[in-house]
Tab-separated table of N, CA and C in Angstrom:
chain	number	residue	atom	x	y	z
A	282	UNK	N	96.542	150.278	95.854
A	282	UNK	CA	95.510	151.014	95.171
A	282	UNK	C	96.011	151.380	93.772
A	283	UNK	N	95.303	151.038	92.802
A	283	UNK	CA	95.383	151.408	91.664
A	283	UNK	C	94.779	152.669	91.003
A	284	UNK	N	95.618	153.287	90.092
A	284	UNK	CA	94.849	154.753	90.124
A	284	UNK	C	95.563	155.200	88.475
A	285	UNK	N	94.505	155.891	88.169
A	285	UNK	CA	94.476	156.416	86.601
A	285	UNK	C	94.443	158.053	87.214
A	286	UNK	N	95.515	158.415	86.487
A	286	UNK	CA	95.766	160.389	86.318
A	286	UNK	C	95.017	160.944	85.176
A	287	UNK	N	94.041	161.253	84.652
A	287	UNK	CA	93.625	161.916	83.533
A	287	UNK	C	93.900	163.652	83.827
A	288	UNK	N	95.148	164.337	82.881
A	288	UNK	CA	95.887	165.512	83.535
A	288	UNK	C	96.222	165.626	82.181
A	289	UNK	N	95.933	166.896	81.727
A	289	UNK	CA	97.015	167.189	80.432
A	289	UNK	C	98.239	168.377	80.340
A	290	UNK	N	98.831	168.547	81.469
A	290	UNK	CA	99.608	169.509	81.654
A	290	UNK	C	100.946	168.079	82.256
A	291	UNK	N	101.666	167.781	81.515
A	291	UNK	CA	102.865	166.934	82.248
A	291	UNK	C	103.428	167.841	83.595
A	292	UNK	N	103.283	168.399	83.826
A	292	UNK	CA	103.910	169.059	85.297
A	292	UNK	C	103.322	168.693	86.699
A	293	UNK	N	101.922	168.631	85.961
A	293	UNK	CA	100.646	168.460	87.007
A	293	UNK	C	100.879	166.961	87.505
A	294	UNK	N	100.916	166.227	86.638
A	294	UNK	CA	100.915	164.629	86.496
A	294	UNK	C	102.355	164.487	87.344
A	295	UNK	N	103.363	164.892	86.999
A	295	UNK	CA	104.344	164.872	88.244
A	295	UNK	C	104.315	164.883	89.514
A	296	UNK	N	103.514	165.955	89.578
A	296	UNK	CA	103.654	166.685	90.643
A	296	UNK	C	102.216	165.595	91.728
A	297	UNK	N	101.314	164.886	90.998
A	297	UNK	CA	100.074	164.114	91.831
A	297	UNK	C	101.425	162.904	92.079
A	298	UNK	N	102.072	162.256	91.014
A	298	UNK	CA	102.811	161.066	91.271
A	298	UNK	C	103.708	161.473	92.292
A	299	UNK	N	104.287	162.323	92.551
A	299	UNK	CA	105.228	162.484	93.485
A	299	UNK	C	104.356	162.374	94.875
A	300	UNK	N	103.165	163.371	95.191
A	300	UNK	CA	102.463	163.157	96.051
A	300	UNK	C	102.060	162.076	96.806
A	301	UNK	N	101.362	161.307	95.480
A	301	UNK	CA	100.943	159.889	96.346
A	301	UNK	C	102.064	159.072	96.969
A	302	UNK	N	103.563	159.511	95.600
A	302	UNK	CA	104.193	158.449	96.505
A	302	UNK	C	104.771	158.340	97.986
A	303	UNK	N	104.580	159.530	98.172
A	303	UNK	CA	105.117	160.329	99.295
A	303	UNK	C	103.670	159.693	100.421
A	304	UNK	N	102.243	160.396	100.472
A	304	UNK	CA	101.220	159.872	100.893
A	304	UNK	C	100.768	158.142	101.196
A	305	UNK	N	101.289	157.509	99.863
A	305	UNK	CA	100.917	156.070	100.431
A	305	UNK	C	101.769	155.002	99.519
A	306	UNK	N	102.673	154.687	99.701
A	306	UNK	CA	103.927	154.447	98.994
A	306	UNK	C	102.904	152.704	97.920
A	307	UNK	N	101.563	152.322	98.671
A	307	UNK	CA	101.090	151.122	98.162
A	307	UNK	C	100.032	151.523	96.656
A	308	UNK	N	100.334	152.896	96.558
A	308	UNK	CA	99.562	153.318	95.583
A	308	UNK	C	100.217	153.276	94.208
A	309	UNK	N	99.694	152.851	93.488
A	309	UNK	CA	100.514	152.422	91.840
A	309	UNK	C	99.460	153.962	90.960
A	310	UNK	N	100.493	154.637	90.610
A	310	UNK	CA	99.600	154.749	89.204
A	310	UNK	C	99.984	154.106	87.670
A	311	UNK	N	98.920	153.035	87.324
A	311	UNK	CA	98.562	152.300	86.332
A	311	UNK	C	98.615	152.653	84.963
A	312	UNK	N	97.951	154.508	84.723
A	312	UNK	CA	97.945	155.085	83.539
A	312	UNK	C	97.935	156.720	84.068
A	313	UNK	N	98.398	157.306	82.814
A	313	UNK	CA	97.937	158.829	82.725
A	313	UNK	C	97.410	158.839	81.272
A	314	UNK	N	96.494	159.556	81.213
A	314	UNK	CA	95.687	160.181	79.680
A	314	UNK	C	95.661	161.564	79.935
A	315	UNK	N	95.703	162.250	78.869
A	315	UNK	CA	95.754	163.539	78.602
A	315	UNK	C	94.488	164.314	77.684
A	316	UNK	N	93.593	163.073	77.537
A	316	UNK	CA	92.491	163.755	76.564
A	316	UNK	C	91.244	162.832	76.930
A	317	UNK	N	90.052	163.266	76.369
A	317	UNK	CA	89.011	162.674	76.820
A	317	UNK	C	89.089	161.222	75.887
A	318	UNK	N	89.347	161.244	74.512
A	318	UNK	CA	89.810	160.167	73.375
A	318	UNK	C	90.141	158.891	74.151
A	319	UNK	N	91.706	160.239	74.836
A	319	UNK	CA	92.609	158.789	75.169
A	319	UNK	C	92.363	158.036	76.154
A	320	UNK	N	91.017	159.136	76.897
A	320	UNK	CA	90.949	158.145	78.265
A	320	UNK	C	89.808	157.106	78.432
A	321	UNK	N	88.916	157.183	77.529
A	321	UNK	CA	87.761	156.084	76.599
A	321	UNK	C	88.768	155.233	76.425
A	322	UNK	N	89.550	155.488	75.383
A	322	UNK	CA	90.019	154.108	74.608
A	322	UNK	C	90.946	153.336	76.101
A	323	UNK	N	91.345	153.925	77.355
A	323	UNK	CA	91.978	153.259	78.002
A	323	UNK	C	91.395	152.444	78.884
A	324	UNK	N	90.386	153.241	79.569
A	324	UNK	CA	89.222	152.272	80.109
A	324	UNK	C	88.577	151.406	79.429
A	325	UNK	N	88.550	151.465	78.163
A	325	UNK	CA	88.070	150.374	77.462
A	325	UNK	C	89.383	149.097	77.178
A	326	UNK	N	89.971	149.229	77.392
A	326	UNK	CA	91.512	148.426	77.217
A	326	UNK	C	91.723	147.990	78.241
A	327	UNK	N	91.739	148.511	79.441
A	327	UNK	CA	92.918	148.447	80.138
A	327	UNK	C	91.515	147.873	81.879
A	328	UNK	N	91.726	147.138	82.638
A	328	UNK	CA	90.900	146.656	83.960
A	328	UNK	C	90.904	148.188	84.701
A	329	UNK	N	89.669	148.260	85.051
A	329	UNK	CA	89.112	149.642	85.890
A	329	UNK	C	90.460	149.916	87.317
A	330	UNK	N	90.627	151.095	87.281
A	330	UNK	CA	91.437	151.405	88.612
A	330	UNK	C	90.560	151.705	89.249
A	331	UNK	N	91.045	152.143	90.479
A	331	UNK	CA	90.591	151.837	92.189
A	331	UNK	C	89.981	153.544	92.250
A	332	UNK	N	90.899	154.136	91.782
A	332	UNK	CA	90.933	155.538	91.938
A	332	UNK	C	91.116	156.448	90.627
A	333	UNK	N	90.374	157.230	90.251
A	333	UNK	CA	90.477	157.569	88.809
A	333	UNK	C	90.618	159.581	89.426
A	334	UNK	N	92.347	160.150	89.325
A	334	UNK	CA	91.864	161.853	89.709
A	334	UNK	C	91.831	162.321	88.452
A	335	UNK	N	91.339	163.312	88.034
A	335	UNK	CA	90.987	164.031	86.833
A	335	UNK	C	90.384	165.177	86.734
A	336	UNK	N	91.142	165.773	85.593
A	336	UNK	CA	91.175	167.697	85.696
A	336	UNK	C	90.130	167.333	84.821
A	337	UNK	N	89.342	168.511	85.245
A	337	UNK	CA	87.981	169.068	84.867
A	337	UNK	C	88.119	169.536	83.481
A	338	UNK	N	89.065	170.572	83.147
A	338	UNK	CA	89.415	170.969	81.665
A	338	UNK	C	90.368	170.208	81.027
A	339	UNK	N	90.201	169.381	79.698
A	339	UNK	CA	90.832	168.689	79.283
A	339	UNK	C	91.147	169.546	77.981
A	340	UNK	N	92.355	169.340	77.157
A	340	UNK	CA	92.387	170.105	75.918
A	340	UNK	C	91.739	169.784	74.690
A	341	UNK	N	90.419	168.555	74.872
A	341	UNK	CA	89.460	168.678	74.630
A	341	UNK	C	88.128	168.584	74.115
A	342	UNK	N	87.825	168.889	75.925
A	342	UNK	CA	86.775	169.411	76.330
A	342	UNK	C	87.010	168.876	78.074
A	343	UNK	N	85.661	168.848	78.805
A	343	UNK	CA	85.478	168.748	79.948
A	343	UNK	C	85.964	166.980	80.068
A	344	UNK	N	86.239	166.938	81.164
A	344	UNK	CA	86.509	165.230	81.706
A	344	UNK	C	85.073	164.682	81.881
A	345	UNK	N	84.405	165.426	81.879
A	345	UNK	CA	82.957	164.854	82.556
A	345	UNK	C	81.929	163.984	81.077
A	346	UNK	N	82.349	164.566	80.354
A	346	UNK	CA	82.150	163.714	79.043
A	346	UNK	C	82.502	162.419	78.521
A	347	UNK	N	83.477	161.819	79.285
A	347	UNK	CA	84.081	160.325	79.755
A	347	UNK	C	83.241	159.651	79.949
A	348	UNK	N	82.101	160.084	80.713
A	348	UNK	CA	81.006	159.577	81.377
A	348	UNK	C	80.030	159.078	80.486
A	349	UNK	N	79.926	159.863	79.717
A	349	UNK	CA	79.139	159.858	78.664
A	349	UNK	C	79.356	159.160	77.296
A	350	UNK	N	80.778	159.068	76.848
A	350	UNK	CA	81.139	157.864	76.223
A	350	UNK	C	81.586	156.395	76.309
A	351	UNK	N	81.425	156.329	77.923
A	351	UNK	CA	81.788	154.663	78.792
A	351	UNK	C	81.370	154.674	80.037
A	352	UNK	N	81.257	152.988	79.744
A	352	UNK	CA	80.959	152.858	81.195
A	352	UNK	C	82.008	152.641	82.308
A	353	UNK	N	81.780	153.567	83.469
A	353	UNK	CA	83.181	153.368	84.152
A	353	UNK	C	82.662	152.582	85.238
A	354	UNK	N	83.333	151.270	85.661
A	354	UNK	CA	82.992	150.299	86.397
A	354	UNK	C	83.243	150.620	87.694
A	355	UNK	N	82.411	150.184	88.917
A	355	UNK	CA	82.896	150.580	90.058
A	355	UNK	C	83.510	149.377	90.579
């Protein structure tokens, strides 16, 4: 499973990677972004992951605005 972290606190982002690897050792994470910017320009770059987790408050603005500047492929 492929999976994108959108997290802007580096502690947080540790702390999910350690998790999964622990949870399902077949799980890759692919990318982390830290802003709504960076996470457009990555989905636009980069082949859709499987699993996309992502904090609600970004430094800024909401993650949910992602939505609204791309299309995220299922």
């Amino acid at each position: 499973m492929k999976i994108l972290i959108i997290e802007d606190e580096e502690l947080a982002v540790k702390k999910l990677q350690k998790t999964l690897a622990a949870v399902d050792t077949s799980a890759e994470v692919v990318g982390t972004t830290e802003s709504i910017k960076g996470t457009v320009e990555w989905l636009q770059d980069n082949p859709p992951p499987d699993l996309i987790l992502m904090d609600i408050e970004l430094c800024d603005g909401q993650s949910f605005e992602i939505f609204n500047l791309t299309d995220v492929k299922s």
